[in-house]
Short mmCIF file of C-alpha atoms and ligand atoms in Angstrom, two decimals:
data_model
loop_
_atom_site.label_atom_id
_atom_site.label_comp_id
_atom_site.label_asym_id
_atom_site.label_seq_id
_atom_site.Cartn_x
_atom_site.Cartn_y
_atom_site.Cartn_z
CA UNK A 1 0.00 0.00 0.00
CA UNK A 2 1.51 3.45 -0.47
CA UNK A 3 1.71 6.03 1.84
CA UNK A 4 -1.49 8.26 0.71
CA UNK A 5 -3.48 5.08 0.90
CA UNK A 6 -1.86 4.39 4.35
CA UNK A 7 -3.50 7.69 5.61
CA UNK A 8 -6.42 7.69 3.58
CA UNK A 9 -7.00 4.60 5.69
CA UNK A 10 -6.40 5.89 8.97
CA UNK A 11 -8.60 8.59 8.54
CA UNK A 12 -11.48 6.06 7.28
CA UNK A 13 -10.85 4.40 10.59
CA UNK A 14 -10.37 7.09 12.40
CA UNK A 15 -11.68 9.93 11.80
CA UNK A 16 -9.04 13.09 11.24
CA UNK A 17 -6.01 12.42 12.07
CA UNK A 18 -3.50 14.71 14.34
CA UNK A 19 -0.40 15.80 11.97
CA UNK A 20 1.80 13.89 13.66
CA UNK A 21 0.05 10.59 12.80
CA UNK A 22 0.32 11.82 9.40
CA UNK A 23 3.59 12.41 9.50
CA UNK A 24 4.71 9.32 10.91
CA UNK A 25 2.78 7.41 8.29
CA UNK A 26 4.03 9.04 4.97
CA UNK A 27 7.48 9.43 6.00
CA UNK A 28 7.92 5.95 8.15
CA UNK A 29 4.83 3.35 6.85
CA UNK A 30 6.33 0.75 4.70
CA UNK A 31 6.67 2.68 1.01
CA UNK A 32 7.28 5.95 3.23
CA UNK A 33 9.45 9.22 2.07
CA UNK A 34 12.66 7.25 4.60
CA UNK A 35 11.39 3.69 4.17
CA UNK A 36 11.35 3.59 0.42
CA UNK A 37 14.43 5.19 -0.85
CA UNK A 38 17.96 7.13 -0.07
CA UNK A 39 17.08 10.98 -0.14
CA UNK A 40 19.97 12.17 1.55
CA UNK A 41 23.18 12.06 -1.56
CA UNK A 42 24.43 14.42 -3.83
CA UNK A 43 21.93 13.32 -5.84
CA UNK A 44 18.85 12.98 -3.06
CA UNK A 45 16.25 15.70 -2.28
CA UNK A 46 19.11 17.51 0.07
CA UNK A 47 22.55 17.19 1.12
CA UNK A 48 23.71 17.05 5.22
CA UNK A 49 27.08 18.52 7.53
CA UNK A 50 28.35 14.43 7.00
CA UNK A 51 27.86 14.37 3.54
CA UNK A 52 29.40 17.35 2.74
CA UNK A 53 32.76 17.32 4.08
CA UNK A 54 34.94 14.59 6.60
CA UNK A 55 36.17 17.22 9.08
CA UNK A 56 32.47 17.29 10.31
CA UNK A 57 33.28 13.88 11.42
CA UNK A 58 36.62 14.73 11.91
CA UNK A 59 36.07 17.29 14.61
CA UNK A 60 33.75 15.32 16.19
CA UNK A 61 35.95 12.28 16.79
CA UNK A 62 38.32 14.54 18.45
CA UNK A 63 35.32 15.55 20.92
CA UNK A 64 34.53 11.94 21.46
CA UNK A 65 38.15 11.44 22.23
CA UNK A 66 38.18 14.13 25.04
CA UNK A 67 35.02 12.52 26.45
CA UNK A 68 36.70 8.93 26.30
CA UNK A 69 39.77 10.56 28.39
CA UNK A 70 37.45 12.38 30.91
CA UNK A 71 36.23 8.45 31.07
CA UNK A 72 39.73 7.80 32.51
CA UNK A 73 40.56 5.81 28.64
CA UNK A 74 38.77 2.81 29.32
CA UNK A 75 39.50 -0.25 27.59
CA UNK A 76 35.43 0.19 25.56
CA UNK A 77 34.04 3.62 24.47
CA UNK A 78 31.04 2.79 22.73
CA UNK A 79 29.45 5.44 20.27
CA UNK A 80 25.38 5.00 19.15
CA UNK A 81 24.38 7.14 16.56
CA UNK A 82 20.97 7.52 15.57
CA UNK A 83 19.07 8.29 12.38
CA UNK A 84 22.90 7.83 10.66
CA UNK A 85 21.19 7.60 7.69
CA UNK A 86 23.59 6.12 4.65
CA UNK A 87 26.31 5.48 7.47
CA UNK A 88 28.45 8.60 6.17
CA UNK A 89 29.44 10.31 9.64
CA UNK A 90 29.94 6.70 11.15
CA UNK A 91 32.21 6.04 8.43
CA UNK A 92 34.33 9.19 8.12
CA UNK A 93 34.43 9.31 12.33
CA UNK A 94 35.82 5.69 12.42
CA UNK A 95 38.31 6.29 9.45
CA UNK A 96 39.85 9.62 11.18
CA UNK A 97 39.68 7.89 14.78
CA UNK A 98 42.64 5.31 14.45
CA UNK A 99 44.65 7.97 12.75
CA UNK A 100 43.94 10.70 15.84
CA UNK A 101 45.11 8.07 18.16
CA UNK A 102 45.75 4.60 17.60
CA UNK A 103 44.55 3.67 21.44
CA UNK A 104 41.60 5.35 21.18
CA UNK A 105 40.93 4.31 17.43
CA UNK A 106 41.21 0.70 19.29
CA UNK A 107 38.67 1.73 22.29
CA UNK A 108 36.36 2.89 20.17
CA UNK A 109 32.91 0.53 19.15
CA UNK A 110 31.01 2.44 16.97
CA UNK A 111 27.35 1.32 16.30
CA UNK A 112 25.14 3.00 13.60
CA UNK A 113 21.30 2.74 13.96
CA UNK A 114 18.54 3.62 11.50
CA UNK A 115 14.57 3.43 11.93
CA UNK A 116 14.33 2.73 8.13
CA UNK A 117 18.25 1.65 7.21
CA UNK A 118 18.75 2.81 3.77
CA UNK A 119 20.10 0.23 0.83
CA UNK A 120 23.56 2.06 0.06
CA UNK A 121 25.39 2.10 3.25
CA UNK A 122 28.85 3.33 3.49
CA UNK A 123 28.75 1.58 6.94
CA UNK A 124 26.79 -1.42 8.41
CA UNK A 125 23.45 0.51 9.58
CA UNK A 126 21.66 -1.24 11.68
CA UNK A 127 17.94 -1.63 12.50
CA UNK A 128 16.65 0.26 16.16
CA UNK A 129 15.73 -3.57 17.01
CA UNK A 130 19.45 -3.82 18.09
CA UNK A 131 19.84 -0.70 20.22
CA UNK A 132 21.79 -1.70 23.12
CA UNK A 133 21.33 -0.89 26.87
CA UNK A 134 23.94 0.24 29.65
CA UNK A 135 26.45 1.48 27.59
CA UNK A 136 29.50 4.03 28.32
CA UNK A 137 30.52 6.82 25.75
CA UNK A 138 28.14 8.60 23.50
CA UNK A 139 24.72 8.92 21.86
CA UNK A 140 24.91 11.26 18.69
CA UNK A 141 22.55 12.23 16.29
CA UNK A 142 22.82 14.92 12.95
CA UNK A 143 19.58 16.26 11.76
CA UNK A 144 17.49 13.52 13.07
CA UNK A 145 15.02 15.49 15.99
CA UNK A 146 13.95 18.04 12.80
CA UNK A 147 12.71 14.42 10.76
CA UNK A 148 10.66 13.25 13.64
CA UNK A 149 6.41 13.62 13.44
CA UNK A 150 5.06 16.88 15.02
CA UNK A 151 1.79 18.35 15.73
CA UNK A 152 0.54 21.64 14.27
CA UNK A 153 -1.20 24.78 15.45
CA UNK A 154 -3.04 27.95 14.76
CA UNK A 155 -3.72 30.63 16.58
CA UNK A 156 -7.27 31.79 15.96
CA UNK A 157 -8.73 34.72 18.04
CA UNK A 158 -6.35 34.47 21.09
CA UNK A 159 -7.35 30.72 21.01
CA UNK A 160 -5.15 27.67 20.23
CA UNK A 161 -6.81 24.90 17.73
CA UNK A 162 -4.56 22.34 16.21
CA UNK A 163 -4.15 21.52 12.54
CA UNK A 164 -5.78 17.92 11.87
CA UNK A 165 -5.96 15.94 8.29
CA UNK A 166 -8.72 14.66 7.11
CA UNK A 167 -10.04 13.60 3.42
CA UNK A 168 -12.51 15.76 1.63
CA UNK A 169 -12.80 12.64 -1.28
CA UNK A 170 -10.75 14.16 -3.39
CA UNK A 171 -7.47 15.41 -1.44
CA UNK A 172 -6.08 15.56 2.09
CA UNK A 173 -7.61 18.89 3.91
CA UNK A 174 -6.21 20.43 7.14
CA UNK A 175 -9.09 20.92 9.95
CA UNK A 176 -8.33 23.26 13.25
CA UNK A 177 -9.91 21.01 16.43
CA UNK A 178 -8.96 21.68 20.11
CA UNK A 179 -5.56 20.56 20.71
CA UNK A 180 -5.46 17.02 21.22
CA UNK A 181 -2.98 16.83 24.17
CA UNK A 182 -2.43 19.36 27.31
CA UNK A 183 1.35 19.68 26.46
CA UNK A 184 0.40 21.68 23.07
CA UNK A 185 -1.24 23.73 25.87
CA UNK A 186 1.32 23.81 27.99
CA UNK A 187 4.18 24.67 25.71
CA UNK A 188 2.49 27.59 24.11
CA UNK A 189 0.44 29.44 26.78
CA UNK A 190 3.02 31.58 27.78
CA UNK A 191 3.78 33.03 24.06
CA UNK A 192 0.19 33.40 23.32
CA UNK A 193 -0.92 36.66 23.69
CA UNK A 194 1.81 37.93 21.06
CA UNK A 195 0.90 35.69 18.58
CA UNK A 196 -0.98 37.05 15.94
CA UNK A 197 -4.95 35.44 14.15
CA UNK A 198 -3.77 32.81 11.91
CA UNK A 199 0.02 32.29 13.57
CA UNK A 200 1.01 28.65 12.72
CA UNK A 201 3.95 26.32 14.22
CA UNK A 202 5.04 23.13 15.13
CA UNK A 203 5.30 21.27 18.57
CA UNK A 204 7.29 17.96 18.74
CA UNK A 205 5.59 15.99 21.22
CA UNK A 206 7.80 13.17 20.80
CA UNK A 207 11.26 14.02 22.04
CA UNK A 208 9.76 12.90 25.90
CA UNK A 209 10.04 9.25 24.65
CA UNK A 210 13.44 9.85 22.56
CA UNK A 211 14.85 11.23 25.87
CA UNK A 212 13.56 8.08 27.75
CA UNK A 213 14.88 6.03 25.38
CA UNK A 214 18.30 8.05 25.53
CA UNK A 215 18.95 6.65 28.89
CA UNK A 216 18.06 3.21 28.74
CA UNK A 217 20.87 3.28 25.97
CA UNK A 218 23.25 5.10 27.75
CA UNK A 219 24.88 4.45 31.32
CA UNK A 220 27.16 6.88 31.63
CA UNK A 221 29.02 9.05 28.76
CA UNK A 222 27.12 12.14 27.19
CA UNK A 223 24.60 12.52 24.35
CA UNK A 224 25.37 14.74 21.62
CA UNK A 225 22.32 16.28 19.52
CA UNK A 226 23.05 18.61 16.20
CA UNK A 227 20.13 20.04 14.24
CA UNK A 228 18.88 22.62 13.13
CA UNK A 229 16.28 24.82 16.06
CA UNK A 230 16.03 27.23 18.29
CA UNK A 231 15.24 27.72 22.09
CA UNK A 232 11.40 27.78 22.80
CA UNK A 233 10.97 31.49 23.04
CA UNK A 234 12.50 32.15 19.59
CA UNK A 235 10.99 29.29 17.87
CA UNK A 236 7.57 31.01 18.50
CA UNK A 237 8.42 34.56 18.03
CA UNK A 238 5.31 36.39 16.78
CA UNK A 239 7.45 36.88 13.65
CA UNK A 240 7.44 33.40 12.76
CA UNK A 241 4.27 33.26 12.14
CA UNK A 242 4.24 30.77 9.34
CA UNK A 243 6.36 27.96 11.68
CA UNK A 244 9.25 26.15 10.93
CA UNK A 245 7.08 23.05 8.60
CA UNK A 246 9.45 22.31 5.74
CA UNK A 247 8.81 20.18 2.41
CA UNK A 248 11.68 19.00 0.08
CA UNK A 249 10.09 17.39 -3.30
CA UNK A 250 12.81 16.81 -6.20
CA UNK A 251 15.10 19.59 -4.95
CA UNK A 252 12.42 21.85 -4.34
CA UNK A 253 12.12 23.48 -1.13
CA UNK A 254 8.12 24.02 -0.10
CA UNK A 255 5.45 24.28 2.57
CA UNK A 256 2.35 21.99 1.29
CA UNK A 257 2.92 18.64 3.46
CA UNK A 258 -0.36 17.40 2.44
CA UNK A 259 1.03 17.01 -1.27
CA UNK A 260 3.24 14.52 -2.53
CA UNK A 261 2.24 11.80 0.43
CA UNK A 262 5.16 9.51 0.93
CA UNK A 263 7.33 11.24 -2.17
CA UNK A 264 8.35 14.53 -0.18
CA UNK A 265 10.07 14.87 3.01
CA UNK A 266 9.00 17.20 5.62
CA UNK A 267 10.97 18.65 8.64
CA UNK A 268 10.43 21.41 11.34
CA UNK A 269 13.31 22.84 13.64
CA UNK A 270 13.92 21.37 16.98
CA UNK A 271 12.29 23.56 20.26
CA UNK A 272 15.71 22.73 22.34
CA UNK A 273 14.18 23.54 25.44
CA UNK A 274 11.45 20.94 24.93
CA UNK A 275 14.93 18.43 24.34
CA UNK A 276 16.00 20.09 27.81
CA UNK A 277 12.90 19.32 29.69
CA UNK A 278 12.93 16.21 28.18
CA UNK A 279 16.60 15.04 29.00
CA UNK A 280 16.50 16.77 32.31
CA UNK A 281 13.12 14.50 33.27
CA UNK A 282 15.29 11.47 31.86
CA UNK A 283 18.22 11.82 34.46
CA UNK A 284 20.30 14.19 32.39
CA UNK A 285 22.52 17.22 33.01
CA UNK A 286 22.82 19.73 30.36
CA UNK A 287 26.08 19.91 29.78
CA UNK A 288 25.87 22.72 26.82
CA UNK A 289 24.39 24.41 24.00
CA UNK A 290 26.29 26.13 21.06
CA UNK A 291 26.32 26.43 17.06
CA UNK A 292 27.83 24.39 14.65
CA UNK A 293 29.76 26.96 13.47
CA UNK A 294 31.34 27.68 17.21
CA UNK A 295 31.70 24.59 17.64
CA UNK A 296 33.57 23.04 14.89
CA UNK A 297 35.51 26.39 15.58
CA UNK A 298 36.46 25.28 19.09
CA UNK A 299 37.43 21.74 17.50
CA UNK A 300 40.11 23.28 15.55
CA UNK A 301 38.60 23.64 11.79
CA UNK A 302 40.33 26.69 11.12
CA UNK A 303 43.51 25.42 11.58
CA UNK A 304 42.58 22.46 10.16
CA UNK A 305 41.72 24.45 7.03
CA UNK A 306 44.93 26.31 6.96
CA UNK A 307 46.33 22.63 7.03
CA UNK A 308 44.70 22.15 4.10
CA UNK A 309 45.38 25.58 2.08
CA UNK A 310 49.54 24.50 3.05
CA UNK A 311 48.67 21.34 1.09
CA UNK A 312 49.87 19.80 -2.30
CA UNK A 313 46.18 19.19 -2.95
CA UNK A 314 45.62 20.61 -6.87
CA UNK A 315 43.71 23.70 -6.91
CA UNK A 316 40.10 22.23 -8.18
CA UNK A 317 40.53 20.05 -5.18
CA UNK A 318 41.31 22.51 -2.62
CA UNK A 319 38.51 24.57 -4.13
CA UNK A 320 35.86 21.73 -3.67
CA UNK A 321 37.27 20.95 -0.23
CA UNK A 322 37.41 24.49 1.37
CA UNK A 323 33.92 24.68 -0.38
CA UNK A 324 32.15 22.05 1.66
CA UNK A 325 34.44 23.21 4.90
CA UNK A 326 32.35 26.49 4.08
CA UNK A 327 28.94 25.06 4.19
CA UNK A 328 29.57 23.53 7.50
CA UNK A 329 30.28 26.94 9.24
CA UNK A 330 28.49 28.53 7.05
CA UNK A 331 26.26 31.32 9.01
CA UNK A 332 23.75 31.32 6.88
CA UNK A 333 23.31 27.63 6.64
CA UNK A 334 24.68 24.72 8.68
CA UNK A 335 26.78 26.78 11.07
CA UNK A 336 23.55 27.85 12.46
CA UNK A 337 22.55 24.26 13.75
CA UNK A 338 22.41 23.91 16.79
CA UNK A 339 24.79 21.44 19.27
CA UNK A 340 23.05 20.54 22.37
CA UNK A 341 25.25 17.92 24.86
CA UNK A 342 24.30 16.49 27.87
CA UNK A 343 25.76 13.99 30.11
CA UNK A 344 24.87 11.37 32.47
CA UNK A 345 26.51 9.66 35.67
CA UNK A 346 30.03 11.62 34.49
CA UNK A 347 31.94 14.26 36.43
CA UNK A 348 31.60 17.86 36.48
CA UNK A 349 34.64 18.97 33.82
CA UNK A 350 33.35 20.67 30.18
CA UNK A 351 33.46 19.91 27.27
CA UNK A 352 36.08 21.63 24.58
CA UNK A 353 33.29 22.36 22.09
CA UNK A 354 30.72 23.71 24.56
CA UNK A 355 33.95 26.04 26.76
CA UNK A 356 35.66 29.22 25.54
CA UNK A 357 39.24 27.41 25.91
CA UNK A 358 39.18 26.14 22.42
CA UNK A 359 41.71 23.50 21.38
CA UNK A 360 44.10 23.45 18.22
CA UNK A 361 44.41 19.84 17.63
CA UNK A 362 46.58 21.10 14.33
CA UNK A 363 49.82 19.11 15.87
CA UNK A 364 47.09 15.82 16.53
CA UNK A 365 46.02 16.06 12.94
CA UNK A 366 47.96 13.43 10.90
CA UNK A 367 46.29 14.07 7.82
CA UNK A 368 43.42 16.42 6.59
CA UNK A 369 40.71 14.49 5.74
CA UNK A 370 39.57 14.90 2.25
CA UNK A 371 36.32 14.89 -0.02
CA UNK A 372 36.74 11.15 -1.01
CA UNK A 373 34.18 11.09 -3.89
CA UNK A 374 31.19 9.02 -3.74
CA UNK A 375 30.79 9.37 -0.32
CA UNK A 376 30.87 13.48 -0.21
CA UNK A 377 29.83 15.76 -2.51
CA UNK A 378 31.49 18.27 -4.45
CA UNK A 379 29.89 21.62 -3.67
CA UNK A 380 31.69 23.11 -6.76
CA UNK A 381 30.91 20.66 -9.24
CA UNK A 382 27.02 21.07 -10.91
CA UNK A 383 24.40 20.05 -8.92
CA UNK A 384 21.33 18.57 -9.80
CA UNK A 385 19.02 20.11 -11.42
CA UNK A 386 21.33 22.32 -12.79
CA UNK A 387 23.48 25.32 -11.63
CA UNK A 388 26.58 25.42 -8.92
CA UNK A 389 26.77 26.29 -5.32
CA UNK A 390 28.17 29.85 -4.46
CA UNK A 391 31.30 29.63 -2.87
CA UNK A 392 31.90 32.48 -0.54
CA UNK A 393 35.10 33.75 1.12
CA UNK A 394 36.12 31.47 4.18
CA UNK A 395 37.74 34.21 6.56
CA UNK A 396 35.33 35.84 7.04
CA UNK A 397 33.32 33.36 8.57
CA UNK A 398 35.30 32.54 11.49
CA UNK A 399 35.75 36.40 12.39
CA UNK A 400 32.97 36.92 14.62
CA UNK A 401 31.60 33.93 16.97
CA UNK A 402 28.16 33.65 16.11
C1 LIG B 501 17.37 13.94 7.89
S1 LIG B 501 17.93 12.30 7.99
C2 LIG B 501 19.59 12.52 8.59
C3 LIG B 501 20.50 11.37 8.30
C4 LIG B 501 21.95 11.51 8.76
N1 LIG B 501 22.04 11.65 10.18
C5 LIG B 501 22.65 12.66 8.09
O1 LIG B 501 23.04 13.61 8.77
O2 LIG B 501 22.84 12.62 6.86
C6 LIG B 501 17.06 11.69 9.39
C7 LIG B 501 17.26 10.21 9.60
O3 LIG B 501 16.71 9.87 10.88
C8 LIG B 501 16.07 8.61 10.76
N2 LIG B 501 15.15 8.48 11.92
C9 LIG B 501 13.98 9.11 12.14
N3 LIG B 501 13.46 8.75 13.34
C10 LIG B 501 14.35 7.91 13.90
C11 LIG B 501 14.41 7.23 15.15
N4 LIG B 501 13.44 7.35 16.05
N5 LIG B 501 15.48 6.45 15.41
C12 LIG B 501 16.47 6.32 14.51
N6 LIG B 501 16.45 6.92 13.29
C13 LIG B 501 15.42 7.72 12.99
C14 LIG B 501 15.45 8.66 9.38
O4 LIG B 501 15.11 7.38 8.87
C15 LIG B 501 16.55 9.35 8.58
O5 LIG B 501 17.47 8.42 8.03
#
C-alpha cells in the first residue's frame, strides 16, 4: 500500500487524524518518504554537515576522544548514533579515529542505527531492534530530531486549535480542532498573547520518549544532539508566524505537506528547550548548547583548514574541499545548527566544544581528511538540477563567533 493510501486509511478508521500521525505514516509506513528510498546524496532531495565534508566527522571524533579521556581511557568507548542515515558520519568518524590516536581508534565501538536503514550504506546501519542498553561513551545524532512527526497549530482569536488531516474525497484537507494533548497547551500558553490570528507552528511531542529512550541506551558518557532549532521562546516569536514546517520534493524546497504523500520529506526545527525538559526529566545534566559553526571552531577547523590551504592538494581540489568546509560553518546555513550535549553519571569537567578554551588539535592532525568522492559531494561541481553552489570567502566566517 503506499503512503497516501496508508493515511487515507487511517482517517477512514479514524476519523481526522492529528499531523503527527500523518507524518509518521508518509514518512515511516512501509513505502514511506525514509522507508522507500535514499534521499539524503548528492543526488537525493538535500545534502547534510556528513555528507558534505569529513572534518564534520573529523572534529567530532576529536570531541569523542576528550570525552573517552574524561572516562579515565577505558578499555570500551562505545558510540550510538541515531538516524545515521547512509552510514556517512559513522564512516568518516571511524576512518579519522585510528589515525587521531591509535589507542583510542582501538577503544572505540562504533554502532550505527537507523529506523528505516537505507540500501547504500557506506557503513553497516543497523535496525533500532538492536539498540543496546547500559552502555559508556556517546549517543549522537545529525539532523534527526527536525525528521521526527510533530503536531501543528493555529492561533485563531487568542485561542489555540490544532491543525488535523482529514479527506474531503478528493485530497487531504487540514481541519483546526482543540488541541489534542495538554502539552500543546502547555508549551504555548506563555507566548500566546503575542501571537498574531492565523500564527502557525510546530510542537514535537515526541522528544519525551526519545529522551527516555536516551537513557536506557546510555549508562554513563554524554549525548550529543546537532540540528537545526532554536530555544522555545524564539521558535515562536510572533514573527514566525508561518512555523518552521518544511517540504523537500525533487530539490524543491516548499510548505504543502499534504502534497506529494510519501514522495516529499517534511521537517520542522527542533524547540531545544522541549529536548532540555525532556533530558532533564530522563536523568540528564545539560552539559551545553552552542552552534555548529562555534563549535567546529572550538574543534580546531580553522587550523585544520589552513592545514589544508599548506597542502599539495591541486587547486580544483582545494577549491571543492574548502567549499564544503564552508557550508559547515556557514552562518547562513549549517553553522547555524544547533549542538546541544548532555551527560549522564560523568563528572563535572566541560566539554572543549561547549567552553571558551578552544583546542588546536593542528599538531594531533595526521592528515586532513579529504572529499573522497562518492561518499561526499562536491559543492563546486554542478548540482542537480542544474546550476553550482556559491562559494563564498572562508575568513570571514570565522571572524565573529556567532
Ligand atoms: C534527515 S535524515 C539525517 C540522516 C543523517 N544523520 C545525516 O546527517 O545525513 C534523518 C534520519 O533519521 C532517521 N530516523 C527518524 N526517526 C528515527 C528514530 N526514532 N530512530 C532512529 N532513526 C530515525 C530517518 O530514517 C533518517 O534516516
Amino acid at each position: 500500500m503506499n503512503s497516501e493510501s496508508a493515511v487515507k486509511e487511517a482517517i477512514d478508521d479514524r476519523g481526522p487524524i492529528t499531523f503527527a500521525e500523518f507524518m509518521e505514516i508518509v514518512l515511516y509506513s512501509p513505502n514511506g518518504y525514509y522507508t522507500s528510498g535514499s534521499p539524503i546524496s548528492a543526488n537525493g532531495d538535500y545534502f547534510t554537515s556528513p555528507s558534505a565534508h569529513p572534518l564534520f566527522g573529523a572534529m567530532l571524533a576529536i570531541q569523542l576522544r576528550e570525552m573517552w579521556r574524561l572516562l579515565g581511557s577505558p578499555d570500551k568507548f562505545q558510540v550510538v548514533e541515531q538516524g545515521a542515515g547512509n552510514g556517512v558520519l559513522a564512516a568518516d568518524i571511524t576512518d579519522f579515529a585510528s589515525n587521531l590516536d591509535a589507542e583510542f581508534g582501538t577503544a572505540l565501538r562504533y554502532l550505527a542505527f537507523d529506523v528505516a536503514p537505507p540500501p547504500d550504506q557506506h557503513y553497516q546501519v543497523l535496525p533500532l531492534t538492536e539498540l543496546p542498553k547500559d552502555i559508556t561513551g556517546c549517543l549522537l545524532s545529525n539532523e534527526l530530531l527536525d525528521a521526527t512527526p510533530v503536531h501543528r497549530f493555529e492561533v485563531q482569536n487568542g485561542k489555540l486549535l490544532e491543525i488535523f488531516v482529514g479527506h474531503d474525497g478528493a485530497e487531504f484537507i487540514e481541519l483546526l480542532q482543540p488541541p489534542s494533548s495538554t502539552e500543546i497547551e502547555r508549551r504555548l500558553t506563555p507566548f500566546l498573547n503575542q501571537l498574531s490570528n492565523g500564527y502557525r507552528g510546530e510542537v514535537n511531542l515526541g522528544v519525551k520518549d526519545w529522551a527516555e529512550q536516551q537513557s536506557t541506551i546510555l549508562h554513563s558518557g554524554w549525548s550529543l544532539a546537532i540540528d537545526y532549532g532554536f530555544d522555545r521562546p524564539t521558535l515562536y516569536r510572533p514573527e514566525r508566524e508561518t512555523g518552521s514546517l518544511r517540504t523537500y520534493y525533487q530539490h524543491t524546497l516548499g510548505q504543502n505537506p499534504l502534497r506529494h504523500a510519501g514522495r516529499q520529506d517534511i521537517t520542522a526545527h527542533v524547540d531545544f528547550t522541549a529536548l532540555d525538559e525532556a533530558m532533564t526529566a530522563a536523568g540528564f545534566t545539560t552539559t551545553g548548547m552552542t552552534t555548529q559553526a562555534a563549535f567546529l571552531s572550538r574543534m580546531g577547523i580553522e587550523s585544520t583548514l589552513d592545514q589544508l590551504r599548506a597542502s599539495a592538494l591541486p587547486r580544483p581540489e582545494k577549491r571543492a574541499n574548502e567549499a564544503g568546509i564552508h557550508a559547515l560553518v556557514d552562518p547562513e546555513g549549517m553553522g547555524r545548527f544547533a549542538v546541544a550535549a548532555h551527560s549522564r553519571n560523568v563528572g563535572s569537567e566541560g566539554l572543549s566544544g561547549f567552553s571558551d578554551h578552544a583546542s588546536d588539535p593542528t599538531d594531533l592532525l595526521p592528515d586532513v581528511p579529504v572529499l573522497k568522492p562518492g561518499r561526499h559531494i562536491n559543492l563546486t561541481g554542478p548540482q542537480q538540477g542544474g546550476g553550482y553552489f556559491e562559494v563564498q570567502s572562508l575568513e570571514k566566517l570565522f571572524s565573529d563567533e556567532p
